[in-house]
Short mmCIF file of C-alpha atoms in Angstrom, two decimals:
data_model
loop_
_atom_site.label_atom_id
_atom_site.label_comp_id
_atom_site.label_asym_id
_atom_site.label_seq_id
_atom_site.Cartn_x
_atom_site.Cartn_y
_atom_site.Cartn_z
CA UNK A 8 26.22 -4.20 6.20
CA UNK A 9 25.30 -6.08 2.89
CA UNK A 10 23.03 -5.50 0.18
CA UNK A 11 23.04 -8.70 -0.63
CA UNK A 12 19.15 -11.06 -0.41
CA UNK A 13 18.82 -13.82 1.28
CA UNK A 14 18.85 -17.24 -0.87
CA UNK A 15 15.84 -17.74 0.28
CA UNK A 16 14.88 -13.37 -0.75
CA UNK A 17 16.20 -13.97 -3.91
CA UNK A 18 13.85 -17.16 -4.57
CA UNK A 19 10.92 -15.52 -3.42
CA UNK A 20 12.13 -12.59 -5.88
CA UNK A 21 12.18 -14.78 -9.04
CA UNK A 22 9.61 -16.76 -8.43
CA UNK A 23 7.01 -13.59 -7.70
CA UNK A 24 8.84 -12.13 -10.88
CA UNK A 25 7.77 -15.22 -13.09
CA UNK A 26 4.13 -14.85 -11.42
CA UNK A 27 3.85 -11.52 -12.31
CA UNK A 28 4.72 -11.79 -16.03
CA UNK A 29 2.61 -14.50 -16.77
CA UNK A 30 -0.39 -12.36 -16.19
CA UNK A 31 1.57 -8.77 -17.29
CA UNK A 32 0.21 -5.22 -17.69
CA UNK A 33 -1.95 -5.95 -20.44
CA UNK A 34 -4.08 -8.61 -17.51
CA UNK A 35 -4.44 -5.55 -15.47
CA UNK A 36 -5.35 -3.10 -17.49
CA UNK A 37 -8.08 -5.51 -18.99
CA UNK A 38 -9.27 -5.92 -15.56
CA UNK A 39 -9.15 -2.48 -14.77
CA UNK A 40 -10.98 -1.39 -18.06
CA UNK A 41 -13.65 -4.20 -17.33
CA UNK A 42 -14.72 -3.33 -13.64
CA UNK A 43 -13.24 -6.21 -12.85
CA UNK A 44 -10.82 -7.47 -9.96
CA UNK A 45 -7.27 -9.08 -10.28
CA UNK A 46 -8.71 -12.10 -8.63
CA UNK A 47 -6.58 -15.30 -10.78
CA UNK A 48 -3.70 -13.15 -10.03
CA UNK A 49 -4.51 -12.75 -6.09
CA UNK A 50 -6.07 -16.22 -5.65
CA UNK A 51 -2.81 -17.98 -7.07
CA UNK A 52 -0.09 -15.71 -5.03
CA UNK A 53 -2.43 -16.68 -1.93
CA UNK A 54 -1.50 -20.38 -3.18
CA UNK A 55 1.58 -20.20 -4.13
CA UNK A 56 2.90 -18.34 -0.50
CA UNK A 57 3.07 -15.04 -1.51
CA UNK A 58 0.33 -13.30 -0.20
CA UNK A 59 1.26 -14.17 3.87
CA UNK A 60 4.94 -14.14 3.54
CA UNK A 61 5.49 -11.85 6.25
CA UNK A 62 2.97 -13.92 8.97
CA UNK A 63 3.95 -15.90 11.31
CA UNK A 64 3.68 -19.83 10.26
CA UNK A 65 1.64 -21.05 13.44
CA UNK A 66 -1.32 -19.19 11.11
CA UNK A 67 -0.32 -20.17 8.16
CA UNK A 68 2.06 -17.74 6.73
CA UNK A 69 5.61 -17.55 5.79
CA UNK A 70 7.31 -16.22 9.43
CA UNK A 71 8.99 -13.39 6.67
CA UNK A 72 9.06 -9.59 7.37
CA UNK A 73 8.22 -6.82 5.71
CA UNK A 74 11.12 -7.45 3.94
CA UNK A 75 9.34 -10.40 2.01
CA UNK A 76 6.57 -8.62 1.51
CA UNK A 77 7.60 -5.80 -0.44
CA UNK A 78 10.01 -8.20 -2.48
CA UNK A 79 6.38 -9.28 -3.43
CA UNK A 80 4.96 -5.60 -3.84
CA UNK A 81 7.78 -4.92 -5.76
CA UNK A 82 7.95 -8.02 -8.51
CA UNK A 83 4.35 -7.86 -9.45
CA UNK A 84 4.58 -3.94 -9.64
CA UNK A 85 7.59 -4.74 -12.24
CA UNK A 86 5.58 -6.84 -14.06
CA UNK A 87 2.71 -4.20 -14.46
CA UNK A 88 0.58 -5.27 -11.69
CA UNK A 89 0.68 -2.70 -9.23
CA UNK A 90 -1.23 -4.29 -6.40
CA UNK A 91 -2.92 -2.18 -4.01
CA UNK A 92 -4.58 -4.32 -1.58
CA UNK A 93 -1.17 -6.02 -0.96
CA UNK A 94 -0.80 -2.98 0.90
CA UNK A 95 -3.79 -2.72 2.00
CA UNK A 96 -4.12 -6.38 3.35
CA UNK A 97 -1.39 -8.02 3.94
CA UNK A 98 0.67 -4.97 4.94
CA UNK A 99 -1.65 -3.04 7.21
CA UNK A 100 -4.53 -5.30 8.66
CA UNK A 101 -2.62 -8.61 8.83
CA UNK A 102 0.68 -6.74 10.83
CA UNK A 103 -1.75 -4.83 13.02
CA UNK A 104 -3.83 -8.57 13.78
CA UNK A 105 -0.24 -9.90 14.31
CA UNK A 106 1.20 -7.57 16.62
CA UNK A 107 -1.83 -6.26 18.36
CA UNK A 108 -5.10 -8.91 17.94
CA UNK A 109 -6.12 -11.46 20.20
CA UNK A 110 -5.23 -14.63 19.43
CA UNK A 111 -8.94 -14.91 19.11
CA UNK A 112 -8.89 -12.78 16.29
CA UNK A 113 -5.74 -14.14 14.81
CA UNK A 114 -6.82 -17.77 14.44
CA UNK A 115 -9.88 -16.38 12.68
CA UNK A 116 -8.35 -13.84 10.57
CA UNK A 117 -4.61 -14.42 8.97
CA UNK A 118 -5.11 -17.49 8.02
CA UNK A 119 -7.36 -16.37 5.54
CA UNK A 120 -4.93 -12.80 4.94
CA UNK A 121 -2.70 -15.43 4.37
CA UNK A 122 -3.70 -17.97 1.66
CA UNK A 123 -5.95 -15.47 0.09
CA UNK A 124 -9.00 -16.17 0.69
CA UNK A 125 -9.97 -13.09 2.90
CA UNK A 126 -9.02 -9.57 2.78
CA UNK A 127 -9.08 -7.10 4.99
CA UNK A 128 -9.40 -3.44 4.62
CA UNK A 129 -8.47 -0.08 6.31
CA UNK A 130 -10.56 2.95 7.02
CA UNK A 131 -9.06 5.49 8.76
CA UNK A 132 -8.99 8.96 6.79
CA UNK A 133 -12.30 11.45 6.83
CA UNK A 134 -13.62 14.23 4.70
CA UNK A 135 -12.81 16.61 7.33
CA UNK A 136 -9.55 15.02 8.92
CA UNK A 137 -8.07 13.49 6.35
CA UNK A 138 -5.84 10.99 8.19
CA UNK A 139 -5.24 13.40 11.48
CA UNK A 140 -6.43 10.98 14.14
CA UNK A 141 -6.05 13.37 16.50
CA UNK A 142 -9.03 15.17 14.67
CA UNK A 143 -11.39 12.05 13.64
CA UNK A 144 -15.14 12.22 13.99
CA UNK A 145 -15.81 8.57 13.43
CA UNK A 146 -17.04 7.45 17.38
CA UNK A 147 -17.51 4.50 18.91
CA UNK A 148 -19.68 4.21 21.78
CA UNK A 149 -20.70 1.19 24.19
CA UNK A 150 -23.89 -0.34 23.60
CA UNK A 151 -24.58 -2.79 26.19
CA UNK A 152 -22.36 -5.58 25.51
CA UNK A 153 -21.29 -4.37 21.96
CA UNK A 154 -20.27 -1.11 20.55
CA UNK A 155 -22.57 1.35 18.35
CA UNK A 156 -20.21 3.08 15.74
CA UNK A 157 -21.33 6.14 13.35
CA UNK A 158 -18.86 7.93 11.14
CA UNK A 159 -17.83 8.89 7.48
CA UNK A 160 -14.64 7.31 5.59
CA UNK A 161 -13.27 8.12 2.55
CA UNK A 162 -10.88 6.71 -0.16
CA UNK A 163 -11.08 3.35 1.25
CA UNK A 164 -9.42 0.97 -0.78
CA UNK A 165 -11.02 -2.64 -1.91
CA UNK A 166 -14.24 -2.77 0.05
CA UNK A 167 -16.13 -4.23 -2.29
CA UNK A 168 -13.56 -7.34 -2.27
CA UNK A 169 -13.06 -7.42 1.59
CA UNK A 170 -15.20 -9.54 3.90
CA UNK A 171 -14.13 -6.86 6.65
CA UNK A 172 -13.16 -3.86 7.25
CA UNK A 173 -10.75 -2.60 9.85
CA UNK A 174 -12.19 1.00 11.47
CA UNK A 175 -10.28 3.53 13.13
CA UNK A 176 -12.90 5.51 15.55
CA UNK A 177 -12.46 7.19 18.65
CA UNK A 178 -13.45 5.79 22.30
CA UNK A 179 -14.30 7.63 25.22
CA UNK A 180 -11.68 6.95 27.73
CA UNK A 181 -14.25 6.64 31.45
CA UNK A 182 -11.07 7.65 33.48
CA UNK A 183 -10.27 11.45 31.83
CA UNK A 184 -13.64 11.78 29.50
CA UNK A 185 -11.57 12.30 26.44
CA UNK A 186 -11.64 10.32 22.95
CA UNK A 187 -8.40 7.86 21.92
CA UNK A 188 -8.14 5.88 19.28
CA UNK A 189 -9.59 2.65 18.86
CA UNK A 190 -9.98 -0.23 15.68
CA UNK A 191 -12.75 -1.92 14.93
CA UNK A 192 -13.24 -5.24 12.85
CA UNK A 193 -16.55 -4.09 10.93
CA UNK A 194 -17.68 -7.15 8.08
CA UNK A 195 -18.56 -5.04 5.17
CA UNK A 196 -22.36 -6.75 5.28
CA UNK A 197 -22.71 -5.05 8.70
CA UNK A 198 -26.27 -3.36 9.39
CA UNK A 199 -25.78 0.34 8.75
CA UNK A 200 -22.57 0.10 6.89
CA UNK A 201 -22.84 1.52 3.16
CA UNK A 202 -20.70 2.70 0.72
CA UNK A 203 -20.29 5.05 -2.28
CA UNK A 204 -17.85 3.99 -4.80
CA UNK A 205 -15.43 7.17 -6.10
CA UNK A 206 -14.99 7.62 -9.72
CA UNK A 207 -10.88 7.83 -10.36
CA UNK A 208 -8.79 9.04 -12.80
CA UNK A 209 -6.86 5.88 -12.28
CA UNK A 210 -6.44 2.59 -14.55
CA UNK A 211 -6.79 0.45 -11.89
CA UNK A 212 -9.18 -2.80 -10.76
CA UNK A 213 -9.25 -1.75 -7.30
CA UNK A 214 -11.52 0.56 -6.27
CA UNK A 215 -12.02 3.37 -3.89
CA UNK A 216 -15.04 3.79 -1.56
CA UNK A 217 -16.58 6.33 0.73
CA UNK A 218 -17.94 4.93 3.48
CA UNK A 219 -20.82 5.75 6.14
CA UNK A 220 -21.23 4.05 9.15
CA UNK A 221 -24.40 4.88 10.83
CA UNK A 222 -25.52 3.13 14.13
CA UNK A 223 -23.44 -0.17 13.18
CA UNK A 224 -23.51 -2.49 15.70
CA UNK A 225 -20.53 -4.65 16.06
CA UNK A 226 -20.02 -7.56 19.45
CA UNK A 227 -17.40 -6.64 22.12
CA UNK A 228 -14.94 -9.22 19.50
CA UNK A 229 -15.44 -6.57 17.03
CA UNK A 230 -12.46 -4.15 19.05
CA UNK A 231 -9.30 -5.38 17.89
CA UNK A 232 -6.41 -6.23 20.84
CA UNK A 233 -7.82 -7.34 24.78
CA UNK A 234 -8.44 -3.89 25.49
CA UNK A 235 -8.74 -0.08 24.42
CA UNK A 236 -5.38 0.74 25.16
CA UNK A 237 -4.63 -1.72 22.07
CA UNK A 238 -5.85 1.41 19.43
CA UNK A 239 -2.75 3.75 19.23
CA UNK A 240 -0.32 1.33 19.08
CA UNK A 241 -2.07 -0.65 16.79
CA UNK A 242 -2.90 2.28 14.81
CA UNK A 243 1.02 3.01 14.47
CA UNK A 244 1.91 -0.37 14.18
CA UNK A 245 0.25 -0.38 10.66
CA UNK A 246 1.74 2.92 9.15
CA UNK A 247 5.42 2.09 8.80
CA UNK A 248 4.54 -1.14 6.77
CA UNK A 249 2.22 0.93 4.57
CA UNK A 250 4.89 2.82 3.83
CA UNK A 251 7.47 0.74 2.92
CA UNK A 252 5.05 -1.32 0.65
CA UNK A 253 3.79 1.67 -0.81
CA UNK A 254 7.39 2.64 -1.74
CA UNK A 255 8.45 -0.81 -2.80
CA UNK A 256 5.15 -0.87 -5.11
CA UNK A 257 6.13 2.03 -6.62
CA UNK A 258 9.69 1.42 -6.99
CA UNK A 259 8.60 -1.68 -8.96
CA UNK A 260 6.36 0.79 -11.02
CA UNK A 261 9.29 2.68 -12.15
CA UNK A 262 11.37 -0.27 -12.78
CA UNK A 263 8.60 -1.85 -15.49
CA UNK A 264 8.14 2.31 -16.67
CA UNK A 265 12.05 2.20 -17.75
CA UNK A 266 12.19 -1.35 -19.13
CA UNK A 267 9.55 -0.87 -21.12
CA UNK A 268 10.88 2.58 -22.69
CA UNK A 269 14.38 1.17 -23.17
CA UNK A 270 12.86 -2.30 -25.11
CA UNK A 271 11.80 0.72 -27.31
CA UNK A 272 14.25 2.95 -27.58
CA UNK A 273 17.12 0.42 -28.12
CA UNK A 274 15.29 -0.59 -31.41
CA UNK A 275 13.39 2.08 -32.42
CA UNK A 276 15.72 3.76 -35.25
CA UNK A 277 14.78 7.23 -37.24
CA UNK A 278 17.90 9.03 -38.11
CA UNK A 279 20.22 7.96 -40.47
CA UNK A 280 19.74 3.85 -38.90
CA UNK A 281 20.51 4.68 -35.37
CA UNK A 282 18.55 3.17 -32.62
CA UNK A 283 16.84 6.64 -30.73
CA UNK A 284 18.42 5.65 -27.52
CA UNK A 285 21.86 6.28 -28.68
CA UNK A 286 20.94 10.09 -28.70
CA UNK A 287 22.10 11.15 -25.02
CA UNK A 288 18.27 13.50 -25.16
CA UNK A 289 16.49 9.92 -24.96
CA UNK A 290 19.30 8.15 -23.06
CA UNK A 291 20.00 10.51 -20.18
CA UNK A 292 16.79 11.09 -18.83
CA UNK A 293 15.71 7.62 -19.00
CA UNK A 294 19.40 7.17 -17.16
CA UNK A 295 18.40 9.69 -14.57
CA UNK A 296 15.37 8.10 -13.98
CA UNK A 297 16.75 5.02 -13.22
CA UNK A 298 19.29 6.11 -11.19
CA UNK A 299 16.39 8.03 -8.89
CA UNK A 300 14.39 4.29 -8.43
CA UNK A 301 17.91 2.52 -7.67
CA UNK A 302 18.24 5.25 -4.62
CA UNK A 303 14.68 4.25 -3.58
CA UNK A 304 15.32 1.12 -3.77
CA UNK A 305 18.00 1.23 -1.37
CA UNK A 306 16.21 3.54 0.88
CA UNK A 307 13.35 1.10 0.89
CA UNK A 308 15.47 -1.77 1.77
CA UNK A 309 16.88 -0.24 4.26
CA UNK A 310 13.85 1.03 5.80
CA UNK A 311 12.34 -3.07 5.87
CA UNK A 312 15.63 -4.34 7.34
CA UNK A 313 14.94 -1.90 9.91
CA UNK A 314 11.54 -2.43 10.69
CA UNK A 315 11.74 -6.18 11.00
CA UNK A 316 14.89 -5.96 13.66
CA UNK A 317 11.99 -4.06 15.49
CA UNK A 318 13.77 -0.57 15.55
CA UNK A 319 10.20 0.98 14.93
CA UNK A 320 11.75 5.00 15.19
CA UNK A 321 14.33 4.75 12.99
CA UNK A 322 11.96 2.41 10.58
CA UNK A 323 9.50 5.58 10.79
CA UNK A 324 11.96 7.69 9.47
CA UNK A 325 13.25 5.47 6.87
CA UNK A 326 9.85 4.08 5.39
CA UNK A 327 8.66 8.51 5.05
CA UNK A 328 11.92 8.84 3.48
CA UNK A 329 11.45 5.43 1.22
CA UNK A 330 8.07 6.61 -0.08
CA UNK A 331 9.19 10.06 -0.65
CA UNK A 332 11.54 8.82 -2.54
CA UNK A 333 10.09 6.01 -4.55
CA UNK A 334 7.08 8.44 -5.12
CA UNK A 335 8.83 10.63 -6.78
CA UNK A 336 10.93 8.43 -8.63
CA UNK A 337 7.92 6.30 -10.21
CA UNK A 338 6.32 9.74 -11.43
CA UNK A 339 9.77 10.60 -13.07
CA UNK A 340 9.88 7.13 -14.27
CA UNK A 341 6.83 7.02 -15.91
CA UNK A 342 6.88 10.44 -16.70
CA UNK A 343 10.06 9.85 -19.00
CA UNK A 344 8.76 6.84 -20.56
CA UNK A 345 6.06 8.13 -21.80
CA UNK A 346 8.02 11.57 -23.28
CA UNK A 347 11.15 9.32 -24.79
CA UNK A 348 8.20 7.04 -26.34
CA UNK A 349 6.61 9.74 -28.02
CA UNK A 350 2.89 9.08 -29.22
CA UNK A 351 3.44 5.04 -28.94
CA UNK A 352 3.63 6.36 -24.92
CA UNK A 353 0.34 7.67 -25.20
CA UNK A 354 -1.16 4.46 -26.50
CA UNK A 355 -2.83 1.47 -24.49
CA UNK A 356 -0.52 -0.93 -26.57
CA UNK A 357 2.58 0.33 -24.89
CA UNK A 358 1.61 -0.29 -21.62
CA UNK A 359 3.04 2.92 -19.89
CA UNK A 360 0.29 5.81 -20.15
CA UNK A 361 -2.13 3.70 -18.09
CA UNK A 362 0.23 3.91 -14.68
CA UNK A 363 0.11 7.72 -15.15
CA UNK A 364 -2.82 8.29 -13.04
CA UNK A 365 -1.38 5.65 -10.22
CA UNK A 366 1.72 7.31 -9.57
CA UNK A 367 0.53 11.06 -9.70
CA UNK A 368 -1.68 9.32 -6.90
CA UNK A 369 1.69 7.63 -5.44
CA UNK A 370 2.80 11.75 -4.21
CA UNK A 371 -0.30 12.06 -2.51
CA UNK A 372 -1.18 9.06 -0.62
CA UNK A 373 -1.18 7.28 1.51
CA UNK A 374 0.59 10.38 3.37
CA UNK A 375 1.40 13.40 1.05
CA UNK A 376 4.96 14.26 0.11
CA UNK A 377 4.49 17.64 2.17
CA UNK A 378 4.01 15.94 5.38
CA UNK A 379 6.79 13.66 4.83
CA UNK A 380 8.81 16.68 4.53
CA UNK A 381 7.16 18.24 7.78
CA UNK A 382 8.07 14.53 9.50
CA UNK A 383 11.44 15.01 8.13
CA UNK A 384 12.25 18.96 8.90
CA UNK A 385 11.25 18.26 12.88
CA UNK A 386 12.40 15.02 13.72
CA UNK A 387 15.29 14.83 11.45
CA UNK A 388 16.55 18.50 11.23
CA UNK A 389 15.03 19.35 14.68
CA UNK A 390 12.75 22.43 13.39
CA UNK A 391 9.56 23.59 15.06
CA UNK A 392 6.54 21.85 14.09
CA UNK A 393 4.63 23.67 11.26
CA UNK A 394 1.10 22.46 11.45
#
């Protein structure tokens, strides 16, 4: 066992590190505020390596795991650039291309996923089902040698900076009559295909969409893997990933929350000349805060290592555990630095108010901390299901 990156990890680390604070906090929030995208940011980590560090080189990438990529997740979320669509992209739709596409759709696709000049999106959770796929009304049906698809989506991430987008729906197996799980490669210029964009409490320059899907017509191409029995593997092949980058995101969310605050508390002095942090009601919970993002981090590291040896169970349980963790810690983390701050916290200026909205969203999504802890009570503890 060591804890210990790689040389090549910890290069990747610095260099993503120096990326990241070149543009800073203030670069996002700008964005954010104008309705605009991080675009310089994303268009020079697709340059620079970044973006497809965890696909395989014969398309272009970096032949890294997911270890790489939440190194990368992490380091720009440290620097104040929480960003989603890593997640979102290179995460989700360029693992599940990887794993599960034809090699069809994987000369055509990660390339792009990986120099940055495409992005790919995922729609799988509904109004009604949330992200129950057992329960999803989006169908797809065969229409001669294409398939019709018709369906509502909602808080999908990025659409309106994604060329496609990748669409869980449900197929109707011809041997038993019943639906399974299928994914789609929709463009987002598709006949049919329109979207809504959801207003946010969230400082953020991606945005969230709801999506309706009415007759669109996609070519037989358009089903990702060389058949239907690709869909719930695929499907699963994308969640652990999500997690983990989720979790490292938000890990590096904390870690900027708590270097910011103790910059300010280290200097800020009040009583009699000495600097607020020396008073253990300043220092402790910023201390306990830090301590709670450390064990994430750990959790999260162990929960990549895991997933890239291809242990996919035990990497299911590790990644829930990772973003339970790292959820709660960036929350606290935030939280704290915004209290031991006092009104400076509240302010733009200080850069730590504006995540507030981000990671009160990081304990609900992309899978609520309650059904972590259902995921955890029966295949941990060995309880009944509860739902």
């Amino acid at each position: 066992m060591t804890f210990d990156l790689t040389p090549e990890q910890d290069q990747l680390r610095d260099a993503v590190r120096a990326l990241g604070r070149r543009y800073g906090h203030s670069y996002f929030v700008e964005k954010a505020r104008a309705g605009e995208h991080t675009t310089e940011l994303w268009a020079e980590a697709g340059r620079l390596g970044y973006l497809g560090v965890n696909i395989p080189t014969e398309y272009g990438g970096g032949g890294g795991g997911i270890t790489e990529l939440a190194i990368v997740c992490e380091e720009l979320a440290a620097a104040g650039c929480p960003l989603l669509l890593l997640v979102v992209s290179p995460a989700i739709a360029a693992t599940v291309l990887s794993r599960h596409g034809t090699e069809e759709q994987r000369k055509r696709h990660l390339p792009g996923l990986a120099d940055g000049s495409q992005k790919i999106v995922f729609a799988i959770t509904e109004p009604e089902a949330g992200s129950n796929f057992h329960r999803l009304g989006t169908v797809a049906r065969r229409d001669g040698d294409g398939w019709l698809l018709n369906g509502r989506k909602c808080y999908i991430s990025g659409v309106d900076e994604a060329g496609h987008v990748l669409v869980v729906a449900r197929t109707e197996d011809s041997s038993t009559g019943k639906l399974k799980p299928a994914l789609f490669l929709v463009p987002t210029d598709a006949v049919g295909l329109t979207r809504s964009k959801l207003d946010m409490e969230i400082v953020s320059p991606e945005n969230q969409f709801l999506l309706y899907l009415d007759d669109v017509r996609v070519p037989a191409d358009a089903l990702l893997g060389e058949s239907l029995d690709a869909g719930l593997p695929a499907l699963f092949a994308g969640l652990n990933p999500e997690r983990i980058t989720v979790a490292a995101m938000g890990a590096g969310t904390g870690r900027y929350a708590i270097e910011r605050a103790s910059e300010y508390t280290a200097t800020r002095k009040v009583w009699g000349g000495r600097s607020i942090g020396s008073h253990q009601g300043v220092s402790h919970p910023l201390a306990h805060a830090a301590v709670q993002v450390e064990l994430a981090r750990l959790m999260i590291q162990k929960a990549a290592t895991l997933y890239d040896a291809g242990r996919d169970l035990e990497a299911g349980v590790a990644g829930n555990m990772a973003k339970y963790a790292a959820g709660e810690a960036a929350a606290l983390a935030v939280d704290t630095a915004v209290q031991v701050l006092g009104g400076a916290g509240m302010t733009t200026e200080y850069g730590v108010a504006t995540l507030l909205g981000a990671v009160r969203a990081g304990r609900i999504a992309p899978v609520s901390r309650e059904m972590i802890l259902n995921f955890v009570a029966q295949h941990v503890l060995g309880q009944d299901k509860s739902y």
